[in-house]
PDB file of C-alpha atoms in Angstrom:
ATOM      1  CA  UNK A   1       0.000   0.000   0.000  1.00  0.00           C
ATOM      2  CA  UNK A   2       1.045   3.488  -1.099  1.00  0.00           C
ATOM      3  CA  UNK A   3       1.638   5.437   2.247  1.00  0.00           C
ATOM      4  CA  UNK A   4      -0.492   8.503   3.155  1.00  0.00           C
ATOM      5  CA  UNK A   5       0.778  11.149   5.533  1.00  0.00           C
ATOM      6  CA  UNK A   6      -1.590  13.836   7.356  1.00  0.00           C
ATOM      7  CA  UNK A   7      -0.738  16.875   5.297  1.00  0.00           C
ATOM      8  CA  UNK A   8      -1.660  14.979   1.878  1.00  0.00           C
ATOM      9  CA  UNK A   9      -4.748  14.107   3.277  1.00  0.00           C
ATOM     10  CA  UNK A  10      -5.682  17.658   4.280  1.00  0.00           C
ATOM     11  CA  UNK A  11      -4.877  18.446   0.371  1.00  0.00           C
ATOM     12  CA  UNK A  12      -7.114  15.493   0.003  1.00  0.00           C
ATOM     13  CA  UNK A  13     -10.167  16.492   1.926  1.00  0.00           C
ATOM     14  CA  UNK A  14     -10.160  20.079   0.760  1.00  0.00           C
ATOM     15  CA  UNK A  15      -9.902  19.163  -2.809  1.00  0.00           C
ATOM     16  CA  UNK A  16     -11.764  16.259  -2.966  1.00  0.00           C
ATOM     17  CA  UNK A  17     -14.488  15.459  -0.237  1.00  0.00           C
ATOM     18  CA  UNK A  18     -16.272  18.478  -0.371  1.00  0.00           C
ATOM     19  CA  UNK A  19     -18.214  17.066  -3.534  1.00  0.00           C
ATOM     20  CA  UNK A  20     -20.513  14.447  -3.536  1.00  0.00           C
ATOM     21  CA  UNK A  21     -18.906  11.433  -4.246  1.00  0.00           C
ATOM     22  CA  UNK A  22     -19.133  10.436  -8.103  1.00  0.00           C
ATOM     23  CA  UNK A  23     -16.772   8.613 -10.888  1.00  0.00           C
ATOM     24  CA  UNK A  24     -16.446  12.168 -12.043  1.00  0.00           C
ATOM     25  CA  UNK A  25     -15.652  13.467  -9.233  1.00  0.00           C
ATOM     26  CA  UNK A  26     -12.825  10.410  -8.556  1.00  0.00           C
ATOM     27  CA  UNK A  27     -11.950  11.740 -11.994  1.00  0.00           C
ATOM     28  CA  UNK A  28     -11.042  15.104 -11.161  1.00  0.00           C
ATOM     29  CA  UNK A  29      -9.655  14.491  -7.721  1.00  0.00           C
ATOM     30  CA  UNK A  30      -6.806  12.110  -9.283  1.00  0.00           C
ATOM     31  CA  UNK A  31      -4.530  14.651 -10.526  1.00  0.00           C
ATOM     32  CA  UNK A  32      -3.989  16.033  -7.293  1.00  0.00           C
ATOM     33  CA  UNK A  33      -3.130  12.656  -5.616  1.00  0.00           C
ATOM     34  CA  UNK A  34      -0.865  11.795  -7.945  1.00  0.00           C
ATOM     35  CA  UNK A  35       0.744  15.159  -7.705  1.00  0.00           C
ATOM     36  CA  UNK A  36       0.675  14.910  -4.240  1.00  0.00           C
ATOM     37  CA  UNK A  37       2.260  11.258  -3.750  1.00  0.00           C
ATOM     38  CA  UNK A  38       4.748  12.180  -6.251  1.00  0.00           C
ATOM     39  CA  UNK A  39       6.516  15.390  -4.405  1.00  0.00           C
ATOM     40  CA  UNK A  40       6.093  13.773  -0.764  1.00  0.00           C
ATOM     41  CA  UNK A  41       7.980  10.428  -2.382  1.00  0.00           C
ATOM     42  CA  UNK A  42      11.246  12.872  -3.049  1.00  0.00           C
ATOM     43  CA  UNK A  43      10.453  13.863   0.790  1.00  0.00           C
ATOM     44  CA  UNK A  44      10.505   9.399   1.247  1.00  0.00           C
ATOM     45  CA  UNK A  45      11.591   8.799   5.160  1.00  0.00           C
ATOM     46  CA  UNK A  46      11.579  12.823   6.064  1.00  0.00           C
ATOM     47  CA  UNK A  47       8.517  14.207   8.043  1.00  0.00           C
ATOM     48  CA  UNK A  48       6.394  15.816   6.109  1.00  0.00           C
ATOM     49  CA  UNK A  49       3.268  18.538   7.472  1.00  0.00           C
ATOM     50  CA  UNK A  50       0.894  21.008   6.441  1.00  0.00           C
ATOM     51  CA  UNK A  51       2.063  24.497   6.102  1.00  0.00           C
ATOM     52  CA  UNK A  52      -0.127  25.620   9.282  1.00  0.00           C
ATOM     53  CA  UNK A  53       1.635  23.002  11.233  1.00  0.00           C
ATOM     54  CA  UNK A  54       4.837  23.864  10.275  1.00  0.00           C
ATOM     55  CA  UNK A  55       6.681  25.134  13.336  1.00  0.00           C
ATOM     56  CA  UNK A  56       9.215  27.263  11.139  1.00  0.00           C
ATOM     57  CA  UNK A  57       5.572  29.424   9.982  1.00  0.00           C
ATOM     58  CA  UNK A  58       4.131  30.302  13.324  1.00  0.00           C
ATOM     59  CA  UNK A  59       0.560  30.873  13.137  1.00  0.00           C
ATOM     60  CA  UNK A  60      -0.122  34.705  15.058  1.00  0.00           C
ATOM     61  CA  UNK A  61      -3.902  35.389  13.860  1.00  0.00           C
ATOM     62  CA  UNK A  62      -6.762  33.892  12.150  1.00  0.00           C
ATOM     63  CA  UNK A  63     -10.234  35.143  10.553  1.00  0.00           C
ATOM     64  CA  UNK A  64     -12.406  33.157   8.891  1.00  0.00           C
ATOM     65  CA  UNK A  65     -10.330  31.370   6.170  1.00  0.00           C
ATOM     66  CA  UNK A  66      -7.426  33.883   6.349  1.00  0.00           C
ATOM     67  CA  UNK A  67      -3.925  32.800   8.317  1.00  0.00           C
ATOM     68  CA  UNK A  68      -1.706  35.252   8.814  1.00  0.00           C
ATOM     69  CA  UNK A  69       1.642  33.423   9.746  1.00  0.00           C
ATOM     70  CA  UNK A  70       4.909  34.974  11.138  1.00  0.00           C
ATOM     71  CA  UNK A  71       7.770  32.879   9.379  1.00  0.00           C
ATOM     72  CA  UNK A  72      11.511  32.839  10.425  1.00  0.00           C
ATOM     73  CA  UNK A  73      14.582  31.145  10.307  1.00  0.00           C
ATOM     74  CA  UNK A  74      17.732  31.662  11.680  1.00  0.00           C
ATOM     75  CA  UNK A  75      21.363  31.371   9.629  1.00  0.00           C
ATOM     76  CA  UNK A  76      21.626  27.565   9.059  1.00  0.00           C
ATOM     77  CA  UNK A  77      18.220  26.264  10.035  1.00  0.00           C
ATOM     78  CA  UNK A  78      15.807  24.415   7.705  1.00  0.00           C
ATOM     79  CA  UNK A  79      11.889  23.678   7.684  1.00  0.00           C
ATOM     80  CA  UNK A  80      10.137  20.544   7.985  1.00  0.00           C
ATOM     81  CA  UNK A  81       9.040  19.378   4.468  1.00  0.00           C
ATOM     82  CA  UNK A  82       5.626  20.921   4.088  1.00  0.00           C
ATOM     83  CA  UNK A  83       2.247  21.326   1.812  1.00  0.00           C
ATOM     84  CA  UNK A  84       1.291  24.532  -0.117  1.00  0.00           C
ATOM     85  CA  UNK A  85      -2.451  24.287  -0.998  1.00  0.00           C
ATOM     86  CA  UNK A  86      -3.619  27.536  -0.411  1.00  0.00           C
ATOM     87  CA  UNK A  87      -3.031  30.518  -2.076  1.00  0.00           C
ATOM     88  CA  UNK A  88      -0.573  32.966  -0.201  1.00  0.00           C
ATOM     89  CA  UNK A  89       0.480  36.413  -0.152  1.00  0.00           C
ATOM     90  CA  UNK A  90       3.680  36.936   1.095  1.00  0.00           C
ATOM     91  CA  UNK A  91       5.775  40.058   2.570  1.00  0.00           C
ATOM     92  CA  UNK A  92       9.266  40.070   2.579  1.00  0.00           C
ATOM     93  CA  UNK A  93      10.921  41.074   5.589  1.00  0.00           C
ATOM     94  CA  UNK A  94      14.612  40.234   5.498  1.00  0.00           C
ATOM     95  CA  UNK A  95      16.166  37.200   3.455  1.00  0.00           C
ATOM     96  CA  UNK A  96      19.985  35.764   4.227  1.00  0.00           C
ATOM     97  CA  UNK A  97      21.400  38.413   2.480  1.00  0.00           C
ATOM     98  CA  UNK A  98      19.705  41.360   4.502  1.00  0.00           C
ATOM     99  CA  UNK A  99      16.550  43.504   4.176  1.00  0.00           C
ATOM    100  CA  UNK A 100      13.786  43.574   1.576  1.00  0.00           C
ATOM    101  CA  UNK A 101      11.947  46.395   2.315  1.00  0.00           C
ATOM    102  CA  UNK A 102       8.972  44.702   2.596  1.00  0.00           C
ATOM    103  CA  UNK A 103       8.630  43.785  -0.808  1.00  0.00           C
ATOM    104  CA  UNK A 104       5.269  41.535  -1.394  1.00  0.00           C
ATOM    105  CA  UNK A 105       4.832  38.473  -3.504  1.00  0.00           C
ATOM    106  CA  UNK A 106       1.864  36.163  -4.159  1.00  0.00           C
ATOM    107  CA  UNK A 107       1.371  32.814  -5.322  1.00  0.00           C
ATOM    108  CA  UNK A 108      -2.685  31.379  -5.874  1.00  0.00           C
ATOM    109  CA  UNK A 109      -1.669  28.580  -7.905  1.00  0.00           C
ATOM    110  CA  UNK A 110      -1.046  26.426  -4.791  1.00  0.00           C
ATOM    111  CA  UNK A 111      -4.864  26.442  -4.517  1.00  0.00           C
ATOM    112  CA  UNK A 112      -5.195  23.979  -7.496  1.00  0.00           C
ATOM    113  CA  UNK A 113      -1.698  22.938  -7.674  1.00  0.00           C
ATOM    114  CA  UNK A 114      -0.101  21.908  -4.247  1.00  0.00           C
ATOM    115  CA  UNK A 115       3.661  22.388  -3.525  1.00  0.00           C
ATOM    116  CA  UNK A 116       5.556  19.991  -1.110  1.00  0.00           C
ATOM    117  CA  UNK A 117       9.077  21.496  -0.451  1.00  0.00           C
ATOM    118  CA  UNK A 118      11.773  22.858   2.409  1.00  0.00           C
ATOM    119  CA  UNK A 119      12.810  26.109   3.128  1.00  0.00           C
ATOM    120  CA  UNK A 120      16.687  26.304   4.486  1.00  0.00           C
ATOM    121  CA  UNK A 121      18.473  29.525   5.540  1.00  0.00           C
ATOM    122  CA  UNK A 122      21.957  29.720   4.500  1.00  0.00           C
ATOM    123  CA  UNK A 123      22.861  33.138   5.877  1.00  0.00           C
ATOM    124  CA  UNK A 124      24.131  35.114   7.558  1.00  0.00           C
ATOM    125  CA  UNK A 125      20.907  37.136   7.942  1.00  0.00           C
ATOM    126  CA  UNK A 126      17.494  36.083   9.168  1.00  0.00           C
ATOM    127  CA  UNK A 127      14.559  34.393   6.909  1.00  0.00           C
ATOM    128  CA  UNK A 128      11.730  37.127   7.865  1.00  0.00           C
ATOM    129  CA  UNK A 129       8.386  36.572   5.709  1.00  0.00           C
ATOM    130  CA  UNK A 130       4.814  37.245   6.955  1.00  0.00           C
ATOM    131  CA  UNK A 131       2.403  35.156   5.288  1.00  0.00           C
ATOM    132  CA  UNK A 132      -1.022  35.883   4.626  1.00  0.00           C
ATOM    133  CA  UNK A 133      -2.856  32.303   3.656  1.00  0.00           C
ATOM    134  CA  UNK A 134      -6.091  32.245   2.128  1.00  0.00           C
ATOM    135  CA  UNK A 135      -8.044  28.788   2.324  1.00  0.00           C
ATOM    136  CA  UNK A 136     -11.006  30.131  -0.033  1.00  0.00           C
ATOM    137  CA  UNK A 137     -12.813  28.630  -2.419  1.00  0.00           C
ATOM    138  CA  UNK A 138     -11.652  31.148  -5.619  1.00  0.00           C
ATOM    139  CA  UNK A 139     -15.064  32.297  -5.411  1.00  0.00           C
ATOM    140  CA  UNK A 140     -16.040  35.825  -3.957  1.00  0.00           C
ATOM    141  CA  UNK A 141     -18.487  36.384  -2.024  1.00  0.00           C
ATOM    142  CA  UNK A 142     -18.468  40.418  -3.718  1.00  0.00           C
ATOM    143  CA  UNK A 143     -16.613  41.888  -6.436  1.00  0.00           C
ATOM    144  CA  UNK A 144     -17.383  45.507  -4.854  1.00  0.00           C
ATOM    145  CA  UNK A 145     -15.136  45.311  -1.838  1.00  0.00           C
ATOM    146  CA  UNK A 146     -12.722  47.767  -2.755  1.00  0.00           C
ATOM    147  CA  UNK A 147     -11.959  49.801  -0.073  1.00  0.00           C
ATOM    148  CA  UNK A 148     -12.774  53.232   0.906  1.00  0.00           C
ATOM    149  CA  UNK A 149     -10.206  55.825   1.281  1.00  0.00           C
ATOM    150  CA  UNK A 150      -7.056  54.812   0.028  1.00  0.00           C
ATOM    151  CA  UNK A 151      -5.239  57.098  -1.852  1.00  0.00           C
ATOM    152  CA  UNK A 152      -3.440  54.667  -3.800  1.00  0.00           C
ATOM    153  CA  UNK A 153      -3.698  51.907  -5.956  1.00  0.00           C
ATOM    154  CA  UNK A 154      -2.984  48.071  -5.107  1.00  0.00           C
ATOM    155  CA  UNK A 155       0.053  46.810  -6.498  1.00  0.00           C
ATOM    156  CA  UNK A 156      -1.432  42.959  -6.163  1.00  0.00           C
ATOM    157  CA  UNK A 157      -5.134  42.145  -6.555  1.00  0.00           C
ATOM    158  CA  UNK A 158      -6.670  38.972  -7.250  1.00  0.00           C
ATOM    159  CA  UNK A 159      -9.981  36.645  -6.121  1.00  0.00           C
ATOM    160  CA  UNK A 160      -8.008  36.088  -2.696  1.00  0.00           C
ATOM    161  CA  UNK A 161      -5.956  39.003  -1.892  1.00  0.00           C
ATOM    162  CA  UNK A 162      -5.219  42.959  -2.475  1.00  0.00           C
ATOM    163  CA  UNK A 163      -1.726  44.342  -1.275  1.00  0.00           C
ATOM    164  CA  UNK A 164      -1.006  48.253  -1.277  1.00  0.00           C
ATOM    165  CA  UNK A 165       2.328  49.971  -0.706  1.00  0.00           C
ATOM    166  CA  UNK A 166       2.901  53.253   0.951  1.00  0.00           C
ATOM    167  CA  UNK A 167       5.948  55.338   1.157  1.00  0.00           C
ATOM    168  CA  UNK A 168       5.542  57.878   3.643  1.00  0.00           C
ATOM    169  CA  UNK A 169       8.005  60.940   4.671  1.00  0.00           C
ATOM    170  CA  UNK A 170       8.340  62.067   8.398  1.00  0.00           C
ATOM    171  CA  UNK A 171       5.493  63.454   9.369  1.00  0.00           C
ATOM    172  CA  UNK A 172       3.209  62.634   6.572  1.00  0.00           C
ATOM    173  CA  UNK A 173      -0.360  61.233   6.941  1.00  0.00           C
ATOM    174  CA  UNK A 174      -2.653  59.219   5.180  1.00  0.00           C
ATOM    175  CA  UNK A 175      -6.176  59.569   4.834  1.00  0.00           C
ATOM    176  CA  UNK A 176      -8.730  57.799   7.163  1.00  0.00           C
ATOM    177  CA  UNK A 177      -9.176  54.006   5.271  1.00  0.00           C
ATOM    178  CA  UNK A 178     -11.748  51.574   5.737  1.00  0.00           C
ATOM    179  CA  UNK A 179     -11.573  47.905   4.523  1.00  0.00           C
ATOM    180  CA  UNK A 180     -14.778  45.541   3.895  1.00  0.00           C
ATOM    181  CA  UNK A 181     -12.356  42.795   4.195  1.00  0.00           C
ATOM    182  CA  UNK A 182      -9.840  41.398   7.387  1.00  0.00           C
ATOM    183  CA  UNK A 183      -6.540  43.697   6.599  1.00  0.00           C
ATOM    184  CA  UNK A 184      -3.581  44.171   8.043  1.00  0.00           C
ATOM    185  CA  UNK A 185      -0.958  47.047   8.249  1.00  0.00           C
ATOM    186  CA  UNK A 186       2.742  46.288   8.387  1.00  0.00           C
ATOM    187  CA  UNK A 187       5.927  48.179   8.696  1.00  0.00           C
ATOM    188  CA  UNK A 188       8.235  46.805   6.091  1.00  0.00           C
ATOM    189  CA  UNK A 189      11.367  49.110   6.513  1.00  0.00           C
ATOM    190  CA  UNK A 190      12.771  50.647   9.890  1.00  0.00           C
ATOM    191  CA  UNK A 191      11.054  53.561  11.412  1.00  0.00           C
ATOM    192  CA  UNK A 192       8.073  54.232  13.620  1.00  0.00           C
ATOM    193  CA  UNK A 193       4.923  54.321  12.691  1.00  0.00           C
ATOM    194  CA  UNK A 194       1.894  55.105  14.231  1.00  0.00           C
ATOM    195  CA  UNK A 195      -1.729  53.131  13.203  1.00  0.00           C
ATOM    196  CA  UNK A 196      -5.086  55.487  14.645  1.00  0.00           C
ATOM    197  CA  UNK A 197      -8.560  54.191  14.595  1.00  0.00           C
ATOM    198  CA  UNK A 198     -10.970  56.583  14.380  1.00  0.00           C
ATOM    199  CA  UNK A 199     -12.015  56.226  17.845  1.00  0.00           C
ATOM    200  CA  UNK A 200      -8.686  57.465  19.130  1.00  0.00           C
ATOM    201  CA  UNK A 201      -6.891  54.308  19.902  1.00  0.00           C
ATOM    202  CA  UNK A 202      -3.754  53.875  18.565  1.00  0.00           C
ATOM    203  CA  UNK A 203      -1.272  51.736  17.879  1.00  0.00           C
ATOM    204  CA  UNK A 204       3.001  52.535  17.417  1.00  0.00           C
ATOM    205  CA  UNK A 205       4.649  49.728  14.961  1.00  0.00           C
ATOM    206  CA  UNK A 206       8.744  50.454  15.883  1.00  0.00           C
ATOM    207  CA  UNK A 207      10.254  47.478  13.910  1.00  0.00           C
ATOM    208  CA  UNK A 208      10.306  45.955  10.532  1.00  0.00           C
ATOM    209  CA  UNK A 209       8.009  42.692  10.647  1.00  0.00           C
ATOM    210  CA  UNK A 210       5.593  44.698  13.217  1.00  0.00           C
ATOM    211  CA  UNK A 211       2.146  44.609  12.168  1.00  0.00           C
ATOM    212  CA  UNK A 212      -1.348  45.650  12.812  1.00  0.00           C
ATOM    213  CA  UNK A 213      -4.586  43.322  12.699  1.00  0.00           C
ATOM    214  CA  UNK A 214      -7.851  45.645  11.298  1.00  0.00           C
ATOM    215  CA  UNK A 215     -11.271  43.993  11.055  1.00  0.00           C
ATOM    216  CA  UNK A 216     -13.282  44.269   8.363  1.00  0.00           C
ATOM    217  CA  UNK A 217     -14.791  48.169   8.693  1.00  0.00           C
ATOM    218  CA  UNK A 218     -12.450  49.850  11.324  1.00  0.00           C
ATOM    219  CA  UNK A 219     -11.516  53.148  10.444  1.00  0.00           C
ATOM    220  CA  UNK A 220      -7.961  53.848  10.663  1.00  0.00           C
ATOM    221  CA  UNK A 221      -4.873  56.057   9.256  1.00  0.00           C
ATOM    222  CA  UNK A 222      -1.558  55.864   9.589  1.00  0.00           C
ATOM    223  CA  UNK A 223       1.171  58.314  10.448  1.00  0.00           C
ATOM    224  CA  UNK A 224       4.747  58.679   9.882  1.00  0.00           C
ATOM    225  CA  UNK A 225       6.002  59.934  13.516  1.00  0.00           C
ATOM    226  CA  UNK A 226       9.811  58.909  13.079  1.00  0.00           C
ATOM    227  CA  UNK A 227      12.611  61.151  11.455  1.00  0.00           C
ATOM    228  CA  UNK A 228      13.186  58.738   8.310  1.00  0.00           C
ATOM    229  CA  UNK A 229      11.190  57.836   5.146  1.00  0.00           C
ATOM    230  CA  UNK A 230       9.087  54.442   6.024  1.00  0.00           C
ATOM    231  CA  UNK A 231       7.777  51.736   3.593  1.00  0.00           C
ATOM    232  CA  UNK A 232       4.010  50.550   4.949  1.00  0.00           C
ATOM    233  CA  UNK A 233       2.367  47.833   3.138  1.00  0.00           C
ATOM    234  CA  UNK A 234      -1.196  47.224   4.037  1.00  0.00           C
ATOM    235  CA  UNK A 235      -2.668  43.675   2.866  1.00  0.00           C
ATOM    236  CA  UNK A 236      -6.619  42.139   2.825  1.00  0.00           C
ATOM    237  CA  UNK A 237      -7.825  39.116   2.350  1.00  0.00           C
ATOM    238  CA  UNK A 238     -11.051  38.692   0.406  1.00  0.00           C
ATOM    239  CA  UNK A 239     -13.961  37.006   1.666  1.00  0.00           C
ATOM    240  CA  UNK A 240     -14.698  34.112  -0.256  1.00  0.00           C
ATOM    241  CA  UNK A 241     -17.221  31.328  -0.041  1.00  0.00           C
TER     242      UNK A 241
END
């Protein structure tokens, strides 16, 4: 018998057993087994998880289908082999070779095609990513969700996520924002930052990797209060069915 770990049966169940059960359905679900079987064979002996239960891509909030993991690894570590099957946005904190500035990628083709692989850190700098995961369906619930009040435009949008970049100068303020969707606001260069709702609270983010969690139609802006140029990158998530 071919063996079956955990994490290829989570790929399993969200692909597959959501349908009712049918030849067809067998049909369609096949690919993804085989696909599946195949990468965690080159993995043959090694542990193998889901990306969630990775302990290299620590879990620090969760809404709905959204996961919103803090992932790090110091010089000359390496990851558990683990499962991609869910589309994730990812912002770029600092790599071996130093910082990016957070600089934002995204990959949804893990939602039809899964990934099994490692991560390793050769150095000498810290592996700093912040992963937004998205365990959606592809299908929106709305496609009028844009937000209200941002003053620029998203420099990633798909089904399951929309990513904006700020740049602000000491000093400088955006306008009052307000997302229909989960968001979050992080600091992706050095600097201090401060996040206001519109009821007054506030909240300072002082490092690069520190974020800020806003549910879906909480008011905010956010301030440059340091005495250096900041990058800000503000990510959503977009409800899905």
């Amino acid at each position: 018998a071919l063996p079956i770990s955990v994490a290829m049966l989570h790929t399993l169940n969200r692909r597959c057993f959501p349908f009712k059960a049918s030849c067809l359905m067998l049909a369609l679900c096949l690919p993804f087994w085989q696909t599946a079987l195949a990468q965690q064979n080159a993995f043959d002996g090694e542990r193998v998880v889901h990306l969630l239960d990775e302990p290299r891509h620590r879990p620090v909030r969760q809404h709905g289908q959204l996961y919103l993991l803090d992932v790090r690894l110091k010089p000359g570590d390496e990851s558990f082999a683990h499962v991609h099957d869910q589309a994730i946005l990812l912002t770029y904190i600092s790599l071996a070779g130093g910082p990016q500035n957070g600089r934002v990628g995204v990959n949804i083709d893990y939602a039809s095609d899964p990934l099994t692989h490692k991560v390793s850190n050769d150095g000498p700098g810290l592996f700093h990513i912040m992963a937004l995961v998205h365990d959606g369906s592809g299908e929106l619930i709305s496609d009028s969700d844009e937000p209200g009040g941002m003053e620029i435009a998203p420099e990633i949008e798909n089904a399951w996520f929309r990513s904006y970049r700020y740049e602000l100068a000491p000093g400088e303020t955006t306008a009052m924002q307000q997302h229909i969707n989960p968001s979050f606001v992080i600091l992706g260069s050095e600097g201090t930052v401060r996040v206001s709702r519109e009821d007054g609270l506030a909240r300072e983010l002082a490092y690069a990797g520190e974020w800020a969690w806003r549910e879906p139609g909480s008011a905010y802006q956010i301030t440059n209060v340091g005495d250096s140029a900041v990058a800000i990158i503000v990510n959503e998530g977009r409800q899905q069915h």
